[in-house]
XYZ file of C-alpha atoms in Angstrom:
655
model
C -28.441 83.970 28.658
C -26.356 80.894 27.743
C -24.447 82.963 25.204
C -22.883 84.998 28.030
C -21.418 81.834 29.546
C -19.936 80.876 26.173
C -18.760 84.421 25.317
C -15.166 85.596 25.507
C -13.872 87.868 28.265
C -13.891 90.870 25.937
C -17.529 90.223 25.051
C -18.526 89.834 28.683
C -16.909 93.140 29.582
C -17.798 95.222 26.549
C -21.215 94.010 25.444
C -23.196 94.715 28.679
C -21.596 98.152 29.127
C -22.143 99.166 25.506
C -25.682 97.813 25.610
C -26.401 99.873 28.742
C -24.969 103.084 27.220
C -26.882 102.655 23.990
C -30.127 101.812 25.801
C -29.777 104.878 28.031
C -28.995 107.033 24.999
C -32.022 105.768 23.087
C -34.370 106.355 26.049
C -33.111 109.885 26.749
C -32.961 110.953 23.129
C -36.311 109.371 22.374
C -37.955 111.205 25.262
C -36.255 114.486 24.315
C -37.238 114.082 20.652
C -40.909 113.347 21.391
C -41.180 116.051 24.045
C -39.547 118.729 21.867
C -41.749 117.864 18.896
C -44.937 117.949 20.925
C -44.007 121.272 22.564
C -43.229 122.867 19.215
C -46.476 121.494 17.792
C -48.513 122.809 20.710
C -46.841 126.246 20.547
C -47.487 126.461 16.817
C -51.177 125.593 17.166
C -51.631 127.968 20.127
C -49.934 130.782 18.239
C -52.126 130.265 15.213
C -55.262 130.170 17.371
C -54.325 133.445 19.093
C -53.790 135.101 15.721
C -57.020 133.554 14.413
C -59.066 134.869 17.334
C -57.889 138.427 16.642
C -58.699 138.081 12.952
C -62.140 136.609 13.714
C -63.105 139.697 15.752
C -62.229 141.933 12.794
C -64.253 139.726 10.479
C -67.521 140.039 12.386
C -68.439 143.416 10.794
C -67.568 142.226 7.294
C -69.716 139.137 7.828
C -72.675 141.208 9.123
C -72.552 143.542 6.130
C -71.669 140.737 3.744
C -68.559 142.657 2.659
C -66.313 140.152 0.885
C -63.634 142.709 -0.006
C -63.204 143.792 3.583
C -63.184 140.132 4.677
C -60.409 139.353 2.195
C -58.324 142.281 3.422
C -58.808 141.153 7.010
C -57.722 137.577 6.090
C -54.499 139.038 4.700
C -53.544 139.626 8.308
C -52.516 135.919 8.345
C -49.607 136.856 6.091
C -47.909 138.054 9.235
C -47.263 134.371 10.056
C -45.133 132.704 7.397
C -46.276 129.234 8.482
C -49.881 129.907 7.345
C -50.317 128.752 3.762
C -54.051 129.234 3.288
C -57.038 130.711 5.144
C -60.605 130.043 3.986
C -63.586 131.928 5.432
C -66.624 129.690 5.302
C -70.088 130.918 6.216
C -72.308 128.799 8.439
C -73.914 127.214 5.371
C -70.458 126.068 4.166
C -70.212 128.636 1.380
C -66.788 130.151 0.733
C -66.991 133.821 1.576
C -63.355 134.965 1.342
C -59.882 133.415 1.298
C -56.171 134.089 1.705
C -53.415 132.204 -0.120
C -49.742 132.720 0.638
C -48.050 133.788 -2.607
C -51.032 132.433 -4.555
C -50.172 128.901 -3.377
C -52.928 126.268 -3.605
C -52.652 124.036 -0.571
C -53.801 120.435 -0.516
C -57.258 120.039 1.017
C -57.694 117.564 3.896
C -59.017 114.103 3.081
C -62.095 112.554 4.670
C -60.214 111.117 7.617
C -58.565 114.443 8.430
C -61.920 116.252 8.115
C -63.447 113.964 10.731
C -60.489 114.566 13.033
C -60.790 118.355 12.489
C -64.472 118.232 13.299
C -63.677 116.309 16.491
C -60.569 118.102 17.783
C -60.601 121.434 15.918
C -57.330 120.531 14.165
C -55.623 117.616 12.448
C -52.059 116.786 11.485
C -51.515 115.808 7.857
C -48.377 114.562 6.190
C -47.370 118.009 4.883
C -49.582 120.469 6.798
C -51.648 121.156 9.906
C -55.376 121.800 9.414
C -57.061 124.111 11.974
C -60.735 125.084 12.123
C -61.512 128.392 14.008
C -65.202 129.224 14.634
C -66.368 132.914 14.568
C -68.976 133.705 17.192
C -71.510 136.505 17.334
C -73.762 136.591 20.398
C -72.600 133.060 21.206
C -73.666 131.884 17.783
C -71.266 130.545 15.156
C -71.742 132.722 12.106
C -68.685 131.486 10.146
C -65.527 129.389 10.327
C -61.940 129.962 9.352
C -60.169 126.842 7.984
C -56.429 127.298 8.133
C -53.743 125.204 6.415
C -50.448 125.632 8.261
C -47.067 124.449 6.941
C -45.182 121.754 8.915
C -41.795 122.945 7.755
C -41.062 124.459 11.109
C -41.974 121.248 12.913
C -39.966 119.186 10.432
C -36.983 121.477 10.917
C -37.327 121.012 14.650
C -37.393 117.216 14.187
C -34.369 117.252 11.886
C -32.486 119.451 14.305
C -33.246 117.011 17.122
C -32.092 114.079 14.976
C -28.849 115.872 14.080
C -28.149 116.420 17.713
C -28.952 112.762 18.415
C -26.642 111.503 15.670
C -23.874 113.786 16.868
C -24.224 112.386 20.358
C -24.419 108.864 18.876
C -21.110 109.422 17.095
C -19.522 110.634 20.309
C -20.826 107.554 22.122
C -19.337 105.275 19.414
C -15.966 107.006 19.741
C -16.147 106.762 23.506
C -17.128 103.081 23.315
C -14.283 102.325 20.915
C -11.781 104.038 23.195
C -13.237 102.225 26.189
C -13.072 98.806 24.473
C -9.531 99.521 23.254
C -8.438 100.293 26.790
C -10.138 97.174 28.118
C -8.360 95.255 25.363
C -5.016 96.808 26.292
C -5.283 96.631 30.095
C -7.203 93.404 30.645
C -8.000 91.258 27.639
C -4.621 91.268 25.832
C -2.632 90.262 28.952
C -5.163 87.546 29.767
C -5.196 86.219 26.164
C -1.388 86.194 25.970
C -1.229 84.412 29.282
C -3.825 81.858 28.140
C -2.023 81.258 24.802
C 1.193 80.595 26.645
C -0.583 78.158 28.986
C -2.262 76.376 26.060
C 1.088 76.091 24.296
C 2.513 74.308 27.323
C -0.530 72.159 28.071
C -1.587 71.124 24.542
C 1.591 71.354 22.468
C 4.351 71.190 25.042
C 5.859 74.447 23.742
C 7.761 76.732 26.113
C 8.887 79.363 23.610
C 6.060 81.804 24.362
C 6.389 84.269 27.264
C 3.707 86.961 27.716
C 4.998 90.528 28.244
C 4.567 92.136 31.684
C 2.923 95.394 30.557
C 1.302 96.583 33.779
C 2.144 96.825 37.463
C -1.199 95.623 38.694
C -2.398 92.156 39.688
C -2.375 90.961 36.051
C 1.260 92.031 35.732
C 2.178 90.098 38.895
C 0.295 87.024 37.602
C 2.108 87.197 34.252
C 5.500 87.541 35.955
C 4.795 84.515 38.152
C 3.714 82.462 35.146
C 6.920 83.286 33.239
C 9.046 82.122 36.171
C 7.025 78.918 36.455
C 7.337 78.300 32.668
C 11.136 78.718 32.869
C 11.371 76.006 35.524
C 8.984 73.707 33.636
C 10.957 74.169 30.415
C 14.203 73.211 32.102
C 12.572 70.131 33.650
C 11.006 69.210 30.284
C 14.385 69.370 28.558
C 15.824 66.956 31.072
C 12.825 64.648 30.671
C 13.001 64.825 26.863
C 16.663 63.865 26.942
C 15.872 60.770 28.983
C 12.869 59.933 26.808
C 14.911 60.320 23.617
C 17.424 57.795 24.886
C 14.648 55.393 25.822
C 12.909 55.990 22.487
C 16.107 55.316 20.538
C 16.608 52.042 22.363
C 12.949 51.129 21.899
C 13.029 52.042 18.193
C 16.146 49.967 17.707
C 14.448 46.969 19.294
C 11.275 47.653 17.350
C 13.215 47.836 14.056
C 14.773 44.478 14.789
C 11.379 42.949 15.588
C 9.790 44.561 12.536
C 12.586 43.332 10.277
C 11.846 39.768 11.322
C 9.455 38.315 8.742
C 8.270 35.573 11.079
C 5.321 36.093 13.362
C 6.573 36.803 16.893
C 4.309 36.389 19.924
C 5.122 37.011 23.577
C 2.558 35.052 25.586
C 1.697 34.438 29.198
C 2.541 30.818 30.002
C -0.275 30.584 32.536
C -3.140 30.940 30.073
C -1.557 31.484 26.654
C -2.752 35.086 26.418
C -0.919 37.190 23.809
C 0.957 40.058 25.434
C 2.834 41.403 22.428
C 3.192 40.658 18.706
C 4.972 42.146 15.688
C 3.591 43.383 12.353
C 4.379 40.099 10.622
C 2.041 38.306 13.040
C -0.855 40.531 11.961
C -0.175 39.603 8.333
C -0.055 35.957 9.367
C -3.469 36.154 11.092
C -5.112 39.288 9.607
C -8.660 38.397 10.599
C -7.877 37.435 14.189
C -5.361 40.060 15.329
C -5.535 43.827 15.737
C -3.736 46.384 17.865
C -5.650 45.353 20.977
C -4.588 42.090 22.629
C -7.024 41.948 25.516
C -8.478 38.447 25.839
C -6.707 37.147 22.697
C -5.136 33.699 23.152
C -2.568 31.990 20.967
C -4.451 28.684 20.864
C -7.530 30.468 19.497
C -5.777 32.164 16.603
C -3.693 29.117 15.574
C -6.651 26.702 15.779
C -4.367 23.679 15.562
C -5.572 20.170 14.811
C -3.364 18.828 17.645
C -4.183 21.476 20.248
C -2.867 19.326 23.108
C 0.710 19.530 21.858
C 0.622 23.346 21.761
C -1.003 23.543 25.175
C 1.761 21.359 26.609
C 4.465 23.605 25.113
C 2.832 26.700 26.636
C 2.100 25.390 30.124
C 5.496 23.693 30.523
C 7.481 26.474 28.811
C 9.095 24.025 26.409
C 11.632 25.192 23.882
C 11.131 23.567 20.459
C 12.733 24.073 17.051
C 10.973 24.004 13.647
C 7.943 22.095 14.906
C 5.329 21.639 12.136
C 1.723 22.192 13.215
C -1.280 21.538 10.984
C -4.224 23.919 11.462
C -7.897 23.170 10.950
C -7.799 25.510 7.933
C -5.303 23.114 6.238
C -2.370 25.473 6.757
C 1.043 24.283 7.899
C 2.870 26.378 10.506
C 6.516 26.030 11.549
C 6.947 26.941 15.248
C 10.051 27.716 17.302
C 9.805 28.731 20.987
C 12.160 30.302 23.497
C 11.702 31.070 27.192
C 12.061 34.796 27.955
C 14.140 35.913 30.985
C 10.876 36.725 32.720
C 10.268 32.950 33.097
C 6.583 33.738 33.003
C 6.567 34.484 29.271
C 7.260 32.393 26.208
C 8.327 33.748 22.803
C 6.774 32.034 19.782
C 8.287 32.390 16.302
C 5.701 31.245 13.740
C 6.094 30.950 9.975
C 3.487 29.810 7.454
C 5.231 27.128 5.365
C 2.085 25.924 3.587
C 3.172 27.343 0.237
C 6.744 26.070 0.662
C 5.526 22.535 1.354
C 3.043 22.766 -1.516
C 5.841 23.932 -3.827
C 7.982 21.014 -2.747
C 5.073 18.671 -3.333
C 4.397 20.222 -6.719
C 8.056 19.956 -7.638
C 8.024 16.285 -6.727
C 4.767 15.823 -8.641
C 6.176 17.662 -11.650
C 9.277 15.494 -11.535
C 7.105 12.359 -11.388
C 4.928 13.629 -14.247
C 8.025 14.361 -16.307
C 9.461 10.974 -15.431
C 6.301 9.068 -16.340
C 5.271 11.184 -19.345
C 4.846 9.331 -22.671
C 6.282 12.369 -24.462
C 9.997 12.907 -24.679
C 11.234 16.100 -23.013
C 14.513 18.019 -23.371
C 15.266 21.225 -21.438
C 18.167 23.577 -22.274
C 19.386 26.582 -20.291
C 19.945 30.090 -21.686
C 23.396 29.068 -22.977
C 21.954 26.113 -24.861
C 23.309 23.460 -22.474
C 21.181 20.366 -21.880
C 19.914 20.338 -18.284
C 17.186 17.679 -18.306
C 16.098 14.649 -20.325
C 13.245 12.359 -19.273
C 13.095 8.544 -19.668
C 10.469 8.791 -22.450
C 13.020 10.527 -24.698
C 15.533 7.728 -24.067
C 12.889 5.117 -24.844
C 11.813 6.990 -27.968
C 15.268 7.718 -29.473
C 17.584 5.294 -27.688
C 19.919 8.042 -26.433
C 21.043 8.103 -22.795
C 21.736 11.364 -20.943
C 25.479 10.747 -21.057
C 25.267 10.516 -24.873
C 23.901 14.066 -25.202
C 24.966 15.932 -22.033
C 28.046 17.382 -23.669
C 26.118 18.624 -26.703
C 24.633 22.095 -26.952
C 21.178 22.690 -28.398
C 22.697 23.765 -31.732
C 24.961 20.692 -31.868
C 22.085 18.323 -31.105
C 19.979 19.642 -33.995
C 22.835 19.553 -36.498
C 21.575 16.778 -38.767
C 23.823 14.086 -37.280
C 22.027 13.237 -34.044
C 18.605 14.754 -34.782
C 17.852 15.499 -38.422
C 15.573 18.452 -37.622
C 17.588 21.633 -38.230
C 17.631 24.622 -35.876
C 16.905 26.798 -38.904
C 13.398 25.329 -38.862
C 12.414 26.684 -35.475
C 15.094 29.135 -34.220
C 13.575 32.307 -35.741
C 10.066 31.365 -34.646
C 11.193 30.786 -31.039
C 13.074 34.070 -30.868
C 10.223 36.050 -32.435
C 7.130 34.382 -31.028
C 8.525 32.389 -28.099
C 7.434 29.019 -29.520
C 7.356 26.691 -32.513
C 5.456 23.483 -33.260
C 5.104 21.167 -36.187
C 5.145 17.610 -37.508
C 8.509 16.168 -38.587
C 9.893 12.807 -39.643
C 12.818 12.120 -37.321
C 15.212 9.174 -36.910
C 16.147 7.430 -33.674
C 19.652 6.309 -32.684
C 19.368 3.231 -34.898
C 18.096 5.161 -37.928
C 14.447 4.091 -37.621
C 12.082 6.816 -38.854
C 9.583 8.240 -36.354
C 6.603 10.515 -37.218
C 6.795 13.172 -34.467
C 5.004 16.265 -33.324
C 7.547 18.645 -31.775
C 6.651 21.668 -29.660
C 9.477 24.032 -28.698
C 9.007 26.939 -26.260
C 11.108 29.639 -24.637
C 10.427 29.930 -20.894
C 11.168 33.310 -19.305
C 12.491 33.562 -15.775
C 10.316 36.167 -13.948
C 13.134 36.975 -11.531
C 15.965 37.035 -14.093
C 14.655 38.316 -17.419
C 17.837 37.459 -19.312
C 17.915 33.855 -18.066
C 15.645 31.947 -20.446
C 15.194 28.202 -20.766
C 14.166 26.188 -23.818
C 11.927 23.134 -23.607
C 11.308 20.593 -26.401
C 8.438 18.095 -26.217
C 8.485 15.141 -28.647
C 5.164 13.326 -29.227
C 5.166 10.051 -31.196
C 2.464 10.222 -33.865
C 2.685 6.607 -34.986
C -0.340 5.455 -33.021
C -2.295 8.687 -33.612
C -1.869 8.507 -37.399
C -3.006 4.900 -37.430
C -6.139 5.825 -35.445
C -6.851 8.675 -37.846
C -6.465 6.348 -40.850
C -8.840 3.756 -39.412
C -11.397 6.434 -38.514
C -11.223 7.825 -42.050
C -11.681 4.393 -43.600
C -14.680 3.727 -41.364
C -16.485 6.908 -42.405
C -15.436 7.523 -46.027
C -15.856 5.791 -49.346
C -12.527 4.330 -50.429
C -13.134 4.965 -54.146
C -14.435 8.566 -54.184
C -13.276 9.860 -50.813
C -16.806 11.079 -50.069
C -18.441 10.430 -46.679
C -20.120 7.012 -46.712
C -23.552 5.903 -45.530
C -22.372 5.622 -41.895
C -20.930 9.157 -41.900
C -24.097 10.448 -43.621
C -26.429 8.970 -41.003
C -24.269 10.186 -38.115
C -23.865 13.766 -39.382
C -27.501 14.145 -40.518
C -28.949 12.835 -37.250
C -26.670 15.104 -35.206
C -27.766 18.149 -37.231
C -31.478 17.326 -36.892
C -31.150 16.689 -33.134
C -29.260 19.948 -32.598
C -31.908 22.019 -34.416
C -35.090 20.140 -33.459
C -36.379 23.041 -31.368
C -36.018 25.558 -34.219
C -38.406 26.355 -37.082
C -35.822 26.028 -39.877
C -35.777 23.375 -42.600
C -33.271 21.164 -44.405
C -33.212 19.529 -47.840
C -32.246 16.091 -49.130
C -31.378 15.324 -52.750
C -31.276 11.626 -53.690
C -29.210 11.090 -56.876
C -29.022 8.064 -59.161
C -26.829 8.160 -62.260
C -28.436 7.588 -65.682
C -26.440 5.427 -68.124
C -23.872 4.274 -65.572
C -24.567 0.532 -66.199
C -23.956 1.100 -69.920
C -20.520 2.604 -69.197
C -19.606 -0.390 -67.018
C -20.828 -2.911 -69.552
C -19.175 -1.140 -72.501
C -15.837 0.090 -71.137
C -15.373 -1.968 -67.983
C -15.418 -1.330 -64.270
C -12.260 0.810 -64.364
C -14.092 3.306 -66.564
C -17.096 3.130 -64.197
C -14.817 3.829 -61.240
C -13.395 6.875 -63.046
C -16.936 8.124 -63.685
C -17.795 7.740 -59.980
C -14.639 9.652 -58.946
C -15.356 12.518 -61.356
C -19.046 12.684 -60.338
C -18.006 12.759 -56.655
C -15.626 15.670 -57.286
C -18.337 17.571 -59.227
C -20.836 17.042 -56.384
C -18.333 18.370 -53.824
C -17.859 21.499 -55.941
C -21.616 21.982 -56.365
C -22.556 22.171 -52.658
C -21.661 24.716 -50.002
C -18.945 24.175 -47.415
C -21.399 23.312 -44.659
C -23.446 20.888 -46.809
C -22.742 17.181 -47.124
C -22.234 15.167 -50.350
C -22.187 11.374 -49.680
C -21.999 8.140 -51.677
C -24.518 5.631 -50.340
C -23.705 2.677 -52.621
C -23.007 1.947 -56.283
C -24.048 4.945 -58.357
C -26.370 6.364 -55.666
C -25.415 9.641 -54.024
C -27.164 11.933 -51.568
C -26.818 15.679 -50.854
C -27.740 16.850 -47.337
C -28.402 20.609 -47.552
C -28.934 22.733 -44.410
C -30.287 25.206 -43.798
C -32.729 25.642 -46.729
C -34.691 28.825 -47.356
C -37.238 27.536 -49.905
C -37.775 25.153 -52.861
C -36.145 27.582 -55.274
C -32.779 27.083 -53.576
C -32.944 23.286 -54.054
C -34.328 23.624 -57.574
C -31.364 25.798 -58.608
C -28.922 23.388 -56.943
C -30.493 20.382 -58.712
C -30.300 22.128 -62.077
C -26.602 22.920 -61.550
C -25.863 19.321 -60.525
C -27.661 17.858 -63.537
C -25.815 20.230 -65.873
C -22.457 19.498 -64.219
C -22.780 15.694 -64.285
C -23.911 15.658 -67.916
C -20.621 17.214 -69.017
C -18.291 14.779 -70.862
C -15.725 12.742 -68.935
C -12.384 11.980 -70.610
C -10.971 8.514 -69.962
C -8.000 6.950 -71.804
C -8.654 8.817 -75.005
C -12.399 8.219 -75.039
C -15.284 10.381 -73.914
C -17.752 9.062 -71.387
C -21.077 10.626 -70.482
C -23.727 9.945 -67.868
C -26.786 11.748 -66.574
C -28.543 11.892 -63.240
C -32.086 11.737 -61.871
C -32.736 13.557 -58.604
C -35.486 13.227 -56.002
C -35.781 16.244 -53.726
C -37.561 16.638 -50.388
C -37.719 19.417 -47.790
C -38.392 18.770 -44.090
C -38.587 20.962 -40.978
C -36.285 20.241 -38.076
C -39.210 20.138 -35.650
C -41.294 17.668 -37.699
C -39.699 14.809 -35.746
C -38.901 12.926 -38.965
C -35.798 10.760 -38.714
C -33.303 10.613 -41.540
C -34.574 7.218 -42.773
C -38.050 8.662 -43.278
C -36.768 11.666 -45.217
C -34.428 9.429 -47.233
C -37.379 7.254 -48.315
C -39.304 10.356 -49.439
C -36.447 11.571 -51.610
C -35.835 8.034 -52.939
C -39.489 7.834 -54.007
C -39.218 11.216 -55.734
C -36.051 10.027 -57.525
C -37.879 7.000 -58.987
C -40.622 9.330 -60.197
C -37.933 11.369 -61.946
C -36.583 8.153 -63.563
C -40.067 7.177 -64.748
C -40.657 10.695 -66.089
C -37.792 10.455 -68.568
C -34.582 10.789 -66.500
C -32.176 13.726 -66.465
C -34.468 15.816 -64.281
C -35.397 16.492 -60.667
C -38.778 16.053 -58.952
C -39.870 17.272 -55.494
C -41.551 14.808 -53.212
C -45.224 15.667 -52.791
C -47.479 14.188 -50.099
């Protein structure tokens, strides 16, 4: 019955009463229904039996004389009872002797179950009819039986009539219950609910605007009246309290706004043990992982975690007032601390600011200034108006100009062709469109000495002021770099033909083989030796031979792919390093093109020169672990075989 304890007042009052009324109604009506039905059933059966007994007496003579016509006329006596549908006269041997049917109606015969019940009780109740068996006695001996089929319409009408009465009473009970519940709602529940709502408004929401109506003069009315008077007094007292609280809240909010507006971390601590009593929002941002809204057992020394903890402990215990004291934490942060003693004398106010980034910025600014000062590249910086704001010593050393010589010049005036020969037309559009420009120029210093320079100009946007842009120019002296490039080129290229030399060939080929040694690909090497080159030298001189070598070198460069390598090893010997190679056909086609190209005439000072070429070709796999010397010997051997075979042809090296 836990639901009763959780039910509302209306449910507690209405549900038991309604349940009792309905239970009583069901019991009474059920008993009345069953009793009425059984009485009507018994009366019907008794009436039929009385009629049947009279008919059976009249049938005895007809049965003795075996007079079926008379028996049928006697059976028509059952027509006096409209409930009897059929009467069958059965002789003792079960043979049908005579029958009566109401209006010629054929009634449904009883099934096996009903027949057994008829044999046992003398009658049986079917779904649509009652089956009655009446024996006919003569000298205490059963000479025949009358089987009657009686309609149940009368019984069904009785049952329906009882149900109509029950439903009528049920409707009256529902109306009565509704009226009863409505009155309970009006007299008891509604006043109690209104009173409870008003109480909840005061208790939970602090609202005094609800006053329940005094609708009755009973105890509930007196209780409601007393509550309204009490609520009036509480409301008046609450207004006075709210006024005081509003003033306090305004003062507190004002103080809180001031504390919140302070971007430094503020901590009020107990000087006895350093426990944090109060802190502002900025302090939580300063120590997000160590502070929350609860300050129980949180100590300032623990959250700062200073490297020199003794100094902080001394400030706390002795209530020292310090200004802008820098403290280094164990997390490599720098904190700036200021303290003040609160009027309480037992509390100390800490103002803490993280100045790590500020100090780092200062350090970076100093470092940047030192880098700029010691840079080997000259640097000029102009503001958005084109005024010179900075020039480093490297620029002075490079050009000979001091800051005082250029400080009065704008960016446009400096690049006017008088001081610096580079014109603003060269880079102005590029800077405005793309934000930068770079290129190599030949500039002159203060004394007119030419300098090969690489200049990079950039526009630097100010993130805080979008329209305030600066312009920086970096001047790099290329004199040393160009000399290094020239020496490197001479060390790795043939001075006559410009082709990579033997050193460059060995370096590039070995690097390629090493890079691909774990793959299954292959590369090719073509060793070339000119045919008839000595004759050209002997006939027309070495200048003609040099021209032949230059033309052959150019034709070899045009014959190979971009990634392949054409090199001059020495004299009239050349080599083609081809990678990657698909098959022999690729190298065969290349060799044919080279032979055809080199055999073309070469014009020199009004005469025509001609040479041929013999080529030895070899193919090797990257993973064969053959070095370039080994492969070079194979192709060299194949080249000599081509020479011996008549020249002007190519031969593949065969093992």
